GROMACS .gro file of C-alpha atoms in nm:
model
  408
    1MET     CA    1 -11.989   2.273  -2.668
    2ASP     CA    2 -12.093   2.602  -2.879
    3ALA     CA    3 -12.285   2.507  -3.064
    4PHE     CA    4 -12.225   2.751  -3.452
    5SER     CA    5 -11.788   2.703  -3.344
    6SER     CA    6 -11.897   2.377  -3.344
    7VAL     CA    7 -11.839   2.249  -3.680
    8SER     CA    8 -11.750   2.413  -4.005
    9ALA     CA    9 -11.736   2.797  -4.083
   10THR     CA   10 -12.004   2.668  -4.406
   11SER     CA   11 -12.229   2.404  -4.175
   12ALA     CA   12 -12.247   2.730  -3.903
   13ALA     CA   13 -12.351   2.953  -4.144
   14TRP     CA   14 -12.629   2.745  -4.334
   15LEU     CA   15 -12.770   2.670  -3.922
   16ARG     CA   16 -12.744   3.092  -3.841
   17ASP     CA   17 -12.946   3.184  -4.183
   18SER     CA   18 -13.233   2.895  -4.153
   19VAL     CA   19 -13.501   2.920  -3.919
   20PHE     CA   20 -13.349   2.622  -3.718
   21ALA     CA   21 -13.152   2.885  -3.578
   22PRO     CA   22 -13.358   2.901  -3.258
   23PHE     CA   23 -13.350   2.568  -3.176
   24VAL     CA   24 -12.956   2.440  -3.272
   25HIS     CA   25 -12.871   2.489  -2.909
   26ALA     CA   26 -13.118   2.282  -2.770
   27TYR     CA   27 -13.056   2.039  -3.021
   28VAL     CA   28 -12.652   2.006  -2.861
   29GLU     CA   29 -12.809   2.022  -2.548
   30HIS     CA   30 -13.099   1.711  -2.599
   31LEU     CA   31 -12.792   1.500  -2.781
   32THR     CA   32 -12.568   1.591  -2.493
   33SER     CA   33 -12.808   1.482  -2.261
   34ARG     CA   34 -12.856   1.135  -2.425
   35ARG     CA   35 -12.458   1.098  -2.389
   36TYR     CA   36 -12.350   1.083  -2.729
   37ALA     CA   37 -12.022   1.145  -2.809
   38PRO     CA   38 -11.891   1.497  -2.932
   39GLY     CA   39 -11.799   1.397  -3.268
   40THR     CA   40 -12.125   1.217  -3.324
   41THR     CA   41 -12.311   1.552  -3.217
   42ARG     CA   42 -12.076   1.779  -3.474
   43ALA     CA   43 -12.188   1.517  -3.724
   44TYR     CA   44 -12.569   1.516  -3.699
   45LEU     CA   45 -12.531   1.902  -3.684
   46GLY     CA   46 -12.360   1.917  -4.011
   47CYS     CA   47 -12.679   1.699  -4.108
   48VAL     CA   48 -12.894   1.946  -4.000
   49ALA     CA   49 -12.700   2.206  -4.106
   50HIS     CA   50 -12.683   1.989  -4.454
   51PHE     CA   51 -13.088   1.972  -4.458
   52ALA     CA   52 -13.143   2.355  -4.335
   53HIS     CA   53 -12.892   2.492  -4.607
   54TRP     CA   54 -13.167   2.253  -4.897
   55CYS     CA   55 -13.492   2.397  -4.684
   56ARG     CA   56 -13.342   2.764  -4.683
   57ARG     CA   57 -13.296   2.749  -5.121
   58ARG     CA   58 -13.668   2.562  -5.147
   59SER     CA   59 -13.869   2.883  -4.900
   60LEU     CA   60 -13.934   2.592  -4.681
   61ASP     CA   61 -14.059   2.689  -4.308
   62LEU     CA   62 -14.124   2.501  -4.020
   63GLY     CA   63 -14.503   2.438  -4.074
   64ASP     CA   64 -14.416   2.102  -4.275
   65LEU     CA   65 -14.152   1.939  -4.250
   66GLN     CA   66 -14.244   1.521  -4.318
   67GLY     CA   67 -14.261   1.573  -4.666
   68PRO     CA   68 -13.991   1.755  -4.771
   69LEU     CA   69 -13.732   1.542  -4.508
   70ARG     CA   70 -13.852   1.241  -4.735
   71GLY     CA   71 -13.753   1.387  -5.047
   72PHE     CA   72 -13.385   1.527  -4.874
   73VAL     CA   73 -13.303   1.213  -4.841
   74GLN     CA   74 -13.433   0.998  -5.085
   75GLU     CA   75 -13.429   1.254  -5.385
   76HIS     CA   76 -13.130   1.495  -5.276
   77LEU     CA   77 -12.850   1.278  -5.132
   78PRO     CA   78 -12.794   1.036  -5.419
   79TYR     CA   79 -12.758   1.325  -5.637
   80CYS     CA   80 -12.590   1.593  -5.344
   81ASP     CA   81 -12.361   1.851  -5.501
   82CYS     CA   82 -12.371   2.084  -5.258
   83ALA     CA   83 -12.047   2.209  -5.052
   84ARG     CA   84 -11.792   1.966  -5.027
   85ARG     CA   85 -11.759   1.682  -4.715
   86VAL     CA   86 -12.108   1.745  -4.651
   87GLN     CA   87 -12.274   1.420  -4.519
   88THR     CA   88 -12.528   1.202  -4.749
   89ASP     CA   89 -12.538   0.894  -4.571
   90PRO     CA   90 -12.869   0.836  -4.547
   91ARG     CA   91 -12.895   0.635  -4.252
   92GLN     CA   92 -12.661   0.898  -4.043
   93VAL     CA   93 -12.893   1.174  -4.209
   94ARG     CA   94 -13.229   0.981  -4.101
   95ALA     CA   95 -13.080   0.958  -3.713
   96ALA     CA   96 -12.966   1.367  -3.706
   97LEU     CA   97 -13.301   1.473  -3.846
   98SER     CA   98 -13.517   1.217  -3.619
   99HIS     CA   99 -13.338   1.425  -3.317
  100LEU     CA  100 -13.408   1.787  -3.519
  101LEU     CA  101 -13.802   1.647  -3.529
  102THR     CA  102 -13.800   1.541  -3.178
  103VAL     CA  103 -13.683   1.904  -3.055
  104LEU     CA  104 -13.883   2.126  -3.224
  105ALA     CA  105 -14.167   1.890  -3.102
  106CYS     CA  106 -14.070   1.974  -2.753
  107HIS     CA  107 -14.046   2.314  -2.806
  108GLY     CA  108 -14.392   2.327  -2.934
  109VAL     CA  109 -14.359   2.352  -3.298
  110SER     CA  110 -14.579   2.146  -3.523
  111THR     CA  111 -14.400   1.997  -3.829
  112VAL     CA  112 -14.690   1.836  -4.056
  113ALA     CA  113 -14.958   2.050  -4.191
  114GLY     CA  114 -15.268   1.999  -4.254
  115PRO     CA  115 -15.493   1.723  -4.101
  116VAL     CA  116 -15.343   1.333  -4.125
  117CYS     CA  117 -15.377   1.177  -4.444
  118ALA     CA  118 -15.661   0.896  -4.516
  119THR     CA  119 -15.389   0.639  -4.566
  120ASP     CA  120 -15.247   0.654  -4.201
  121SER     CA  121 -15.637   0.747  -4.050
  122VAL     CA  122 -15.786   0.380  -4.177
  123LEU     CA  123 -15.401   0.260  -4.067
  124GLN     CA  124 -15.431   0.448  -3.730
  125ARG     CA  125 -15.835   0.261  -3.728
  126PHE     CA  126 -15.691  -0.051  -3.821
  127ASP     CA  127 -15.468  -0.080  -3.583
  128GLU     CA  128 -15.664  -0.006  -3.289
  129HIS     CA  129 -15.955  -0.251  -3.401
  130LEU     CA  130 -15.618  -0.563  -3.397
  131GLU     CA  131 -15.497  -0.445  -3.035
  132GLN     CA  132 -15.890  -0.359  -2.913
  133ALA     CA  133 -16.123  -0.623  -3.057
  134ARG     CA  134 -15.832  -0.904  -3.187
  135GLY     CA  135 -15.617  -0.868  -2.887
  136LEU     CA  136 -15.322  -0.893  -3.097
  137ALA     CA  137 -14.940  -0.811  -2.993
  138ALA     CA  138 -14.760  -0.513  -3.049
  139SER     CA  139 -14.523  -0.711  -3.312
  140THR     CA  140 -14.824  -0.906  -3.515
  141ARG     CA  141 -14.966  -0.601  -3.572
  142HIS     CA  142 -14.717  -0.441  -3.672
  143SER     CA  143 -14.648  -0.703  -4.000
  144ARG     CA  144 -14.998  -0.697  -4.070
  145LEU     CA  145 -15.009  -0.318  -4.081
  146LYS     CA  146 -14.679  -0.280  -4.273
  147ILE     CA  147 -14.844  -0.514  -4.547
  148ALA     CA  148 -15.200  -0.312  -4.466
  149ARG     CA  149 -15.004  -0.037  -4.599
  150SER     CA  150 -14.806  -0.147  -4.929
  151LEU     CA  151 -15.169  -0.292  -5.013
  152LEU     CA  152 -15.337   0.080  -4.981
  153LEU     CA  153 -15.058   0.240  -5.152
  154ARG     CA  154 -15.172   0.071  -5.458
  155THR     CA  155 -15.517   0.089  -5.446
  156SER     CA  156 -15.718   0.390  -5.532
  157SER     CA  157 -15.983   0.357  -5.171
  158ALA     CA  158 -15.962   0.207  -4.876
  159THR     CA  159 -16.162  -0.051  -4.975
  160PRO     CA  160 -15.956  -0.287  -5.300
  161SER     CA  161 -16.100  -0.388  -5.593
  162ALA     CA  162 -16.077  -0.736  -5.657
  163SER     CA  163 -15.850  -0.749  -5.976
  164GLU     CA  164 -15.607  -0.459  -5.716
  165LEU     CA  165 -15.599  -0.745  -5.473
  166ARG     CA  166 -15.500  -0.981  -5.763
  167GLN     CA  167 -15.253  -0.761  -5.899
  168PHE     CA  168 -15.113  -0.699  -5.534
  169ILE     CA  169 -15.155  -1.058  -5.378
  170ALA     CA  170 -14.968  -1.211  -5.745
  171GLY     CA  171 -14.681  -0.904  -5.736
  172GLU     CA  172 -14.611  -1.106  -5.337
  173LEU     CA  173 -14.632  -1.435  -5.328
  174ALA     CA  174 -14.370  -1.361  -5.623
  175ARG     CA  175 -14.124  -1.211  -5.344
  176VAL     CA  176 -14.175  -1.437  -5.037
  177SER     CA  177 -14.152  -1.785  -4.869
  178THR     CA  178 -14.458  -1.995  -4.902
  179ALA     CA  179 -14.483  -1.930  -4.495
  180SER     CA  180 -14.478  -1.537  -4.557
  181GLY     CA  181 -14.685  -1.625  -4.818
  182ALA     CA  182 -14.987  -1.768  -4.557
  183SER     CA  183 -14.882  -1.488  -4.354
  184LEU     CA  184 -14.969  -1.244  -4.619
  185ALA     CA  185 -15.315  -1.417  -4.639
  186GLY     CA  186 -15.397  -1.339  -4.311
  187ALA     CA  187 -15.338  -1.042  -4.290
  188LEU     CA  188 -15.476  -0.926  -4.572
  189ARG     CA  189 -15.789  -1.116  -4.447
  190SER     CA  190 -15.767  -0.939  -4.117
  191TYR     CA  191 -15.773  -0.599  -4.241
  192LEU     CA  192 -16.076  -0.654  -4.495
  193ARG     CA  193 -16.249  -0.805  -4.144
  194PHE     CA  194 -16.147  -0.464  -4.060
  195ARG     CA  195 -16.324  -0.312  -4.361
  196ALA     CA  196 -16.598  -0.533  -4.321
  197PHE     CA  197 -16.628  -0.385  -3.987
  198GLU     CA  198 -16.624   0.000  -4.086
  199GLY     CA  199 -16.972  -0.135  -4.322
  200ASP     CA  200 -16.734  -0.207  -4.684
  201LEU     CA  201 -16.944  -0.432  -4.845
  202VAL     CA  202 -16.601  -0.737  -4.893
  203ASP     CA  203 -16.747  -1.095  -4.933
  204HIS     CA  204 -16.662  -1.069  -5.282
  205LEU     CA  205 -16.289  -1.042  -5.183
  206LEU     CA  206 -16.249  -1.275  -4.948
  207PRO     CA  207 -16.270  -1.542  -5.233
  208VAL     CA  208 -15.973  -1.410  -5.401
  209ILE     CA  209 -15.720  -1.417  -5.128
  210ALA     CA  210 -15.608  -1.769  -5.148
  211SER     CA  211 -15.320  -1.933  -4.890
  212PRO     CA  212 -15.047  -2.134  -5.039
  213ALA     CA  213 -15.026  -2.477  -4.949
  214ARG     CA  214 -14.861  -2.559  -4.673
  215TRP     CA  215 -14.939  -2.819  -4.453
  216ARG     CA  216 -14.867  -2.738  -4.045
  217LEU     CA  217 -14.660  -2.946  -3.832
  218ALA     CA  218 -14.506  -3.067  -4.177
  219PRO     CA  219 -14.159  -2.884  -4.130
  220LEU     CA  220 -13.911  -3.081  -3.876
  221PRO     CA  221 -13.822  -2.836  -3.573
  222GLN     CA  222 -13.446  -2.694  -3.642
  223THR     CA  223 -13.260  -2.753  -3.284
  224LEU     CA  224 -12.827  -2.724  -3.190
  225SER     CA  225 -12.756  -3.021  -3.082
  226ALA     CA  226 -12.551  -3.064  -2.769
  227SER     CA  227 -12.216  -3.000  -2.897
  228GLU     CA  228 -12.310  -2.744  -3.138
  229LEU     CA  229 -12.493  -2.541  -2.819
  230ASP     CA  230 -12.152  -2.580  -2.650
  231GLN     CA  231 -12.020  -2.372  -2.899
  232LEU     CA  232 -12.235  -2.141  -2.901
  233LEU     CA  233 -12.159  -2.048  -2.531
  234ASN     CA  234 -11.846  -2.026  -2.554
  235ALA     CA  235 -11.823  -1.817  -2.857
  236PHE     CA  236 -11.749  -1.468  -2.647
  237PRO     CA  237 -11.388  -1.452  -2.619
  238LEU     CA  238 -11.274  -1.179  -2.294
  239ASN     CA  239 -11.230  -0.923  -2.601
  240LEU     CA  240 -11.545  -0.918  -2.766
  241PRO     CA  241 -11.740  -0.548  -2.713
  242SER     CA  242 -12.074  -0.607  -2.469
  243ARG     CA  243 -11.897  -0.993  -2.389
  244LEU     CA  244 -12.168  -0.952  -2.062
  245ARG     CA  245 -12.500  -0.835  -2.196
  246ALA     CA  246 -12.437  -1.034  -2.587
  247PHE     CA  247 -12.399  -1.358  -2.306
  248ALA     CA  248 -12.679  -1.234  -2.074
  249ILE     CA  249 -12.951  -1.233  -2.389
  250VAL     CA  250 -12.792  -1.568  -2.509
  251ARG     CA  251 -12.845  -1.751  -2.187
  252CYS     CA  252 -13.169  -1.616  -2.119
  253LEU     CA  253 -13.316  -1.766  -2.501
  254VAL     CA  254 -13.102  -2.062  -2.427
  255ASP     CA  255 -13.259  -2.133  -2.081
  256LEU     CA  256 -13.525  -1.983  -2.042
  257GLY     CA  257 -13.656  -1.969  -2.481
  258LEU     CA  258 -13.748  -1.570  -2.446
  259ARG     CA  259 -13.890  -1.473  -2.691
  260SER     CA  260 -13.653  -1.164  -2.870
  261SER     CA  261 -13.915  -0.940  -2.764
  262GLU     CA  262 -13.941  -1.076  -2.440
  263ALA     CA  263 -13.565  -1.067  -2.401
  264ILE     CA  264 -13.592  -0.672  -2.470
  265ASN     CA  265 -13.864  -0.629  -2.247
  266LEU     CA  266 -13.717  -0.775  -1.923
  267ASN     CA  267 -13.726  -0.535  -1.619
  268LEU     CA  268 -13.528  -0.497  -1.351
  269ASP     CA  269 -13.849  -0.605  -1.142
  270ASP     CA  270 -13.884  -0.864  -1.290
  271VAL     CA  271 -13.588  -1.046  -1.148
  272ASP     CA  272 -13.707  -1.218  -0.791
  273TRP     CA  273 -13.326  -1.273  -0.661
  274THR     CA  274 -13.459  -1.400  -0.291
  275ALA     CA  275 -13.712  -1.672  -0.478
  276GLY     CA  276 -13.502  -1.696  -0.796
  277THR     CA  277 -13.785  -1.654  -1.028
  278LEU     CA  278 -13.784  -1.460  -1.395
  279CYS     CA  279 -14.115  -1.248  -1.420
  280VAL     CA  280 -14.172  -1.272  -1.766
  281ALA     CA  281 -14.516  -0.975  -1.852
  282HIS     CA  282 -14.506  -0.960  -2.199
  283GLY     CA  283 -14.513  -1.243  -2.383
  284LYS     CA  284 -14.818  -1.323  -2.640
  285SER     CA  285 -15.015  -1.453  -2.352
  286ARG     CA  286 -15.044  -1.092  -2.261
  287ARG     CA  287 -15.007  -1.243  -1.900
  288ALA     CA  288 -14.706  -1.257  -1.639
  289ASP     CA  289 -14.562  -1.590  -1.633
  290VAL     CA  290 -14.338  -1.722  -1.293
  291LEU     CA  291 -14.018  -1.906  -1.474
  292PRO     CA  292 -13.754  -2.030  -1.190
  293LEU     CA  293 -13.414  -1.864  -1.237
  294PRO     CA  294 -13.140  -2.090  -1.356
  295GLU     CA  295 -12.841  -2.076  -1.167
  296SER     CA  296 -12.650  -2.019  -1.506
  297THR     CA  297 -12.894  -1.758  -1.632
  298GLY     CA  298 -12.895  -1.636  -1.360
  299ARG     CA  299 -12.534  -1.543  -1.309
  300ALA     CA  300 -12.490  -1.388  -1.651
  301ILE     CA  301 -12.747  -1.177  -1.603
  302ALA     CA  302 -12.584  -1.017  -1.253
  303GLU     CA  303 -12.303  -1.020  -1.358
  304TYR     CA  304 -12.361  -0.749  -1.710
  305LEU     CA  305 -12.561  -0.551  -1.355
  306ARG     CA  306 -12.273  -0.514  -1.166
  307SER     CA  307 -12.030  -0.503  -1.470
  308GLU     CA  308 -12.113  -0.334  -1.761
  309ARG     CA  309 -12.478  -0.218  -1.816
  310PRO     CA  310 -12.437   0.196  -1.765
  311LYS     CA  311 -12.556   0.426  -1.527
  312THR     CA  312 -12.875   0.454  -1.623
  313THR     CA  313 -13.266   0.605  -1.586
  314SER     CA  314 -13.445   0.245  -1.781
  315ARG     CA  315 -13.599  -0.009  -1.596
  316ARG     CA  316 -13.498  -0.239  -1.897
  317VAL     CA  317 -13.178  -0.489  -1.768
  318PHE     CA  318 -13.026  -0.478  -2.104
  319VAL     CA  319 -13.012  -0.116  -2.213
  320ARG     CA  320 -12.773  -0.028  -2.542
  321HIS     CA  321 -12.417   0.103  -2.466
  322VAL     CA  322 -12.386   0.343  -2.723
  323ALA     CA  323 -12.594   0.706  -2.720
  324PRO     CA  324 -12.914   0.682  -2.638
  325VAL     CA  325 -12.814   0.492  -2.319
  326ASP     CA  326 -13.159   0.519  -2.143
  327HIS     CA  327 -13.314   0.342  -2.432
  328PRO     CA  328 -13.359  -0.033  -2.444
  329VAL     CA  329 -13.190  -0.272  -2.692
  330GLY     CA  330 -13.408  -0.329  -2.977
  331ALA     CA  331 -13.505  -0.660  -3.109
  332ASP     CA  332 -13.176  -0.570  -3.412
  333VAL     CA  333 -12.952  -0.655  -3.065
  334VAL     CA  334 -13.105  -0.988  -3.037
  335ARG     CA  335 -13.069  -1.103  -3.383
  336ASN     CA  336 -12.756  -0.951  -3.454
  337THR     CA  337 -12.601  -1.109  -3.112
  338VAL     CA  338 -12.696  -1.445  -3.156
  339ARG     CA  339 -12.594  -1.428  -3.510
  340ALA     CA  340 -12.291  -1.341  -3.428
  341ALA     CA  341 -12.215  -1.580  -3.196
  342TYR     CA  342 -12.335  -1.911  -3.457
  343LEU     CA  343 -12.047  -1.718  -3.685
  344ARG     CA  344 -11.763  -1.682  -3.415
  345GLY     CA  345 -11.856  -2.058  -3.325
  346GLY     CA  346 -11.831  -2.190  -3.669
  347LEU     CA  347 -12.212  -2.264  -3.705
  348PRO     CA  348 -12.468  -2.240  -4.011
  349TYR     CA  349 -12.767  -2.060  -3.825
  350THR     CA  350 -12.883  -1.766  -3.814
  351ARG     CA  351 -13.259  -1.743  -3.683
  352VAL     CA  352 -13.313  -1.646  -3.348
  353HIS     CA  353 -13.597  -1.887  -3.253
  354ILE     CA  354 -13.446  -2.209  -3.285
  355LEU     CA  355 -13.347  -2.167  -2.999
  356ARG     CA  356 -13.684  -2.207  -2.777
  357HIS     CA  357 -13.685  -2.523  -3.036
  358THR     CA  358 -13.357  -2.633  -2.894
  359LEU     CA  359 -13.489  -2.603  -2.541
  360ALA     CA  360 -13.792  -2.750  -2.620
  361SER     CA  361 -13.594  -3.101  -2.735
  362ARG     CA  362 -13.419  -3.094  -2.450
  363ILE     CA  363 -13.717  -3.112  -2.215
  364LEU     CA  364 -13.835  -3.408  -2.433
  365ALA     CA  365 -13.505  -3.553  -2.453
  366THR     CA  366 -13.453  -3.560  -2.068
  367GLY     CA  367 -13.803  -3.753  -2.008
  368GLY     CA  368 -14.052  -3.415  -2.018
  369THR     CA  369 -14.371  -3.363  -2.144
  370LEU     CA  370 -14.562  -3.188  -2.423
  371LYS     CA  371 -14.745  -3.025  -2.168
  372GLU     CA  372 -14.397  -2.892  -1.963
  373VAL     CA  373 -14.252  -2.778  -2.374
  374ALA     CA  374 -14.594  -2.588  -2.375
  375ASP     CA  375 -14.551  -2.446  -1.992
  376VAL     CA  376 -14.171  -2.360  -2.017
  377LEU     CA  377 -14.248  -2.182  -2.370
  378ARG     CA  378 -14.556  -2.009  -2.282
  379HIS     CA  379 -14.753  -2.139  -2.589
  380ARG     CA  380 -15.111  -2.074  -2.554
  381GLU     CA  381 -15.279  -2.386  -2.722
  382LEU     CA  382 -15.102  -2.753  -2.679
  383ASN     CA  383 -15.152  -2.786  -2.994
  384THR     CA  384 -14.888  -2.541  -3.100
  385SER     CA  385 -14.578  -2.764  -2.930
  386MET     CA  386 -14.726  -3.075  -3.137
  387ILE     CA  387 -14.460  -3.046  -3.364
  388TYR     CA  388 -14.214  -3.069  -3.084
  389ALA     CA  389 -14.319  -3.475  -3.104
  390LYS     CA  390 -14.103  -3.482  -3.391
  391VAL     CA  391 -13.772  -3.436  -3.210
  392ASP     CA  392 -13.866  -3.639  -2.948
  393GLN     CA  393 -13.585  -3.939  -3.075
  394THR     CA  394 -13.621  -4.155  -2.730
  395ARG     CA  395 -14.029  -4.170  -2.750
  396LEU     CA  396 -14.054  -4.215  -3.185
  397ALA     CA  397 -13.827  -4.504  -3.119
  398ALA     CA  398 -14.021  -4.665  -2.901
  399VAL     CA  399 -14.350  -4.647  -3.154
  400ALA     CA  400 -14.139  -4.684  -3.471
  401MET     CA  401 -14.257  -5.012  -3.661
  402PRO     CA  402 -14.063  -5.277  -3.878
  403TRP     CA  403 -13.936  -5.102  -4.228
  404PRO     CA  404 -14.075  -5.320  -4.482
  405GLY     CA  405 -13.946  -5.612  -4.572
  406SER     CA  406 -13.608  -5.565  -4.315
  407PRO     CA  407 -13.548  -5.838  -4.088
  408ALA     CA  408 -13.766  -5.849  -3.758
   0.00000   0.00000   0.00000
């Protein structure tokens, strides 16, 4: 594809007159190598041209694009009065400019001027502390960093004052659930312990953080009945796009109780077809767990690998079916796959974790123990599995006492 002739005359002129002109052909090659469709490549080039025109009008160079990029997306696009037919969808523009930054970095162009800002430096050290000193999984670190970033954006220093902390907590609790409130309190305590680790005095701040009242094991785990499970597994019609991948993902969740992160991190080498086992090496426990691979699950994975998975250099089992196909799917693909299956099956659910609860319920219903539930779901502590005692109806019926006043 000729880069400049593939876009409109206006976009081509904007690109030729910009600081990005030497990198346009490399940008097209970057997208083509990742199997982006020609139409998508043209659209992304149009986004880059639009950004180039905006930068040129402000005499911006390549030295610092991160700040201007945010300004372009958040401030310019909603009120854009540039030439007609420019792309103003923020999601598409962000995607196009993300590839631009990648290409510039590959050519040794730094797009960040000066040192890393103080907030980013603190968060980077906090992340390293969570990983190296606390041993937390990437998903847990991500959620805690998100809360810490929100706090730092509203405070005057790395360690908040008591009044700043109270105001932040009050604002967050007004918009989140009780369960999320408990996670908020845990993340804030974790951040303050990190500040103490760096030498700050935080003892007077810890009493400010009060967790919402939430009794452990109080909720009843939500599970699918046998008929609902059949509805879910039958909700994959032959004309469904990426049907085999969707069905294989759901089978992994239903039959093995995988978490979303464990499903997307499955590698081809994790499946031992001869022994009939699956190695889950990326769970929260940070250990490799070898699980028996049910025939139905193995058949679904094998059919996907043979008939639908695109040719790719990625060793992940589940990969993207649209460019860039060399990338594995993200957690959003798993969530959307399950939610869409619920909807097609006429089920009133949305959460992926219900399938783990359902597997635990099925194990107990067939005579399994809580220890077996803990082993299959890969819980680090047996106490984590105690909540499933509430759905063990067979054993609960054996110990149930007569209701006062009822016939013996």
